[in-house]
Amino acid sequence: MKAFFEAIQSLFVDFLFKPHDWLRALELDNWWLANIVSWALILIGAKYTIYWCKELKKHQDNNEENQDTTAHSFLK
């Protein structure tokens, strides 16, 4: 049973966390390059937030959304 858990440890430490170790070492040389993944995720999130707001505005302008408080049974 001990070998099973050591195999899981080896999988994560020796293989799956290697990119994280590389980024951690890279941060000492170039902070911007090391955080490119974070910046990319922030930009993707901002893009889809803007898209979602535009879609909500489009539905509101077409009066497709029922904003009456009695529209939901749990609000009665």
GROMACS .gro file of C-alpha atoms in nm:
model
   76
    1MET     CA    1   0.000   0.000   0.000
    2LYS     CA    2   0.291   0.231   0.071
    3ALA     CA    3   0.420   0.185  -0.283
    4PHE     CA    4   0.082   0.298  -0.421
    5PHE     CA    5   0.099   0.630  -0.238
    6GLU     CA    6   0.463   0.675  -0.332
    7ALA     CA    7   0.364   0.622  -0.696
    8ILE     CA    8   0.102   0.897  -0.663
    9GLN     CA    9   0.364   1.123  -0.505
   10SER     CA   10   0.609   1.048  -0.783
   11LEU     CA   11   0.346   1.120  -1.048
   12PHE     CA   12   0.270   1.463  -0.910
   13VAL     CA   13   0.617   1.571  -0.795
   14ASP     CA   14   0.820   1.431  -1.083
   15PHE     CA   15   0.579   1.492  -1.372
   16LEU     CA   16   0.267   1.700  -1.316
   17PHE     CA   17   0.426   1.980  -1.110
   18LYS     CA   18   0.730   2.025  -1.337
   19PRO     CA   19   0.571   2.317  -1.528
   20HIS     CA   20   0.504   2.491  -1.197
   21ASP     CA   21   0.863   2.441  -1.089
   22TRP     CA   22   0.980   2.582  -1.422
   23LEU     CA   23   0.758   2.891  -1.382
   24ARG     CA   24   0.880   2.941  -1.026
   25ALA     CA   25   1.242   2.936  -1.143
   26LEU     CA   26   1.158   3.161  -1.437
   27GLU     CA   27   1.009   3.424  -1.206
   28LEU     CA   28   1.354   3.505  -1.074
   29ASP     CA   29   1.466   3.598  -1.426
   30ASN     CA   30   1.158   3.752  -1.585
   31TRP     CA   31   0.843   3.829  -1.385
   32TRP     CA   32   0.633   3.916  -1.692
   33LEU     CA   33   0.708   3.593  -1.872
   34ALA     CA   34   0.645   3.386  -1.560
   35ASN     CA   35   0.301   3.543  -1.515
   36ILE     CA   36   0.189   3.524  -1.878
   37VAL     CA   37  -0.063   3.250  -1.792
   38SER     CA   38  -0.225   3.469  -1.529
   39TRP     CA   39  -0.243   3.763  -1.769
   40ALA     CA   40  -0.395   3.544  -2.040
   41LEU     CA   41  -0.665   3.416  -1.803
   42ILE     CA   42  -0.743   3.772  -1.690
   43LEU     CA   43  -0.782   3.883  -2.053
   44ILE     CA   44  -1.002   3.586  -2.141
   45GLY     CA   45  -1.219   3.650  -1.836
   46ALA     CA   46  -1.252   4.021  -1.923
   47LYS     CA   47  -1.347   3.937  -2.282
   48TYR     CA   48  -1.627   3.703  -2.181
   49THR     CA   49  -1.749   3.937  -1.909
   50ILE     CA   50  -1.789   4.210  -2.170
   51TYR     CA   51  -1.958   3.962  -2.405
   52TRP     CA   52  -2.201   3.856  -2.131
   53CYS     CA   53  -2.288   4.217  -2.046
   54LYS     CA   54  -2.355   4.292  -2.414
   55GLU     CA   55  -2.585   3.988  -2.439
   56LEU     CA   56  -2.773   4.095  -2.126
   57LYS     CA   57  -2.814   4.445  -2.269
   58LYS     CA   58  -2.939   4.302  -2.598
   59HIS     CA   59  -3.206   4.091  -2.422
   60GLN     CA   60  -3.307   4.384  -2.204
   61ASP     CA   61  -3.346   4.612  -2.507
   62ASN     CA   62  -3.569   4.353  -2.680
   63ASN     CA   63  -3.787   4.322  -2.366
   64GLU     CA   64  -3.726   3.946  -2.367
   65GLU     CA   65  -3.657   3.934  -1.996
   66ASN     CA   66  -3.939   3.925  -1.745
   67GLN     CA   67  -3.818   4.147  -1.460
   68ASP     CA   68  -4.141   4.126  -1.262
   69THR     CA   69  -4.074   4.009  -0.907
   70THR     CA   70  -4.358   3.758  -0.935
   71ALA     CA   71  -4.191   3.591  -1.234
   72HIS     CA   72  -4.025   3.347  -0.995
   73SER     CA   73  -4.240   3.133  -0.776
   74PHE     CA   74  -4.000   3.154  -0.480
   75LEU     CA   75  -4.039   3.535  -0.466
   76LYS     CA   76  -4.417   3.526  -0.415
   0.00000   0.00000   0.00000
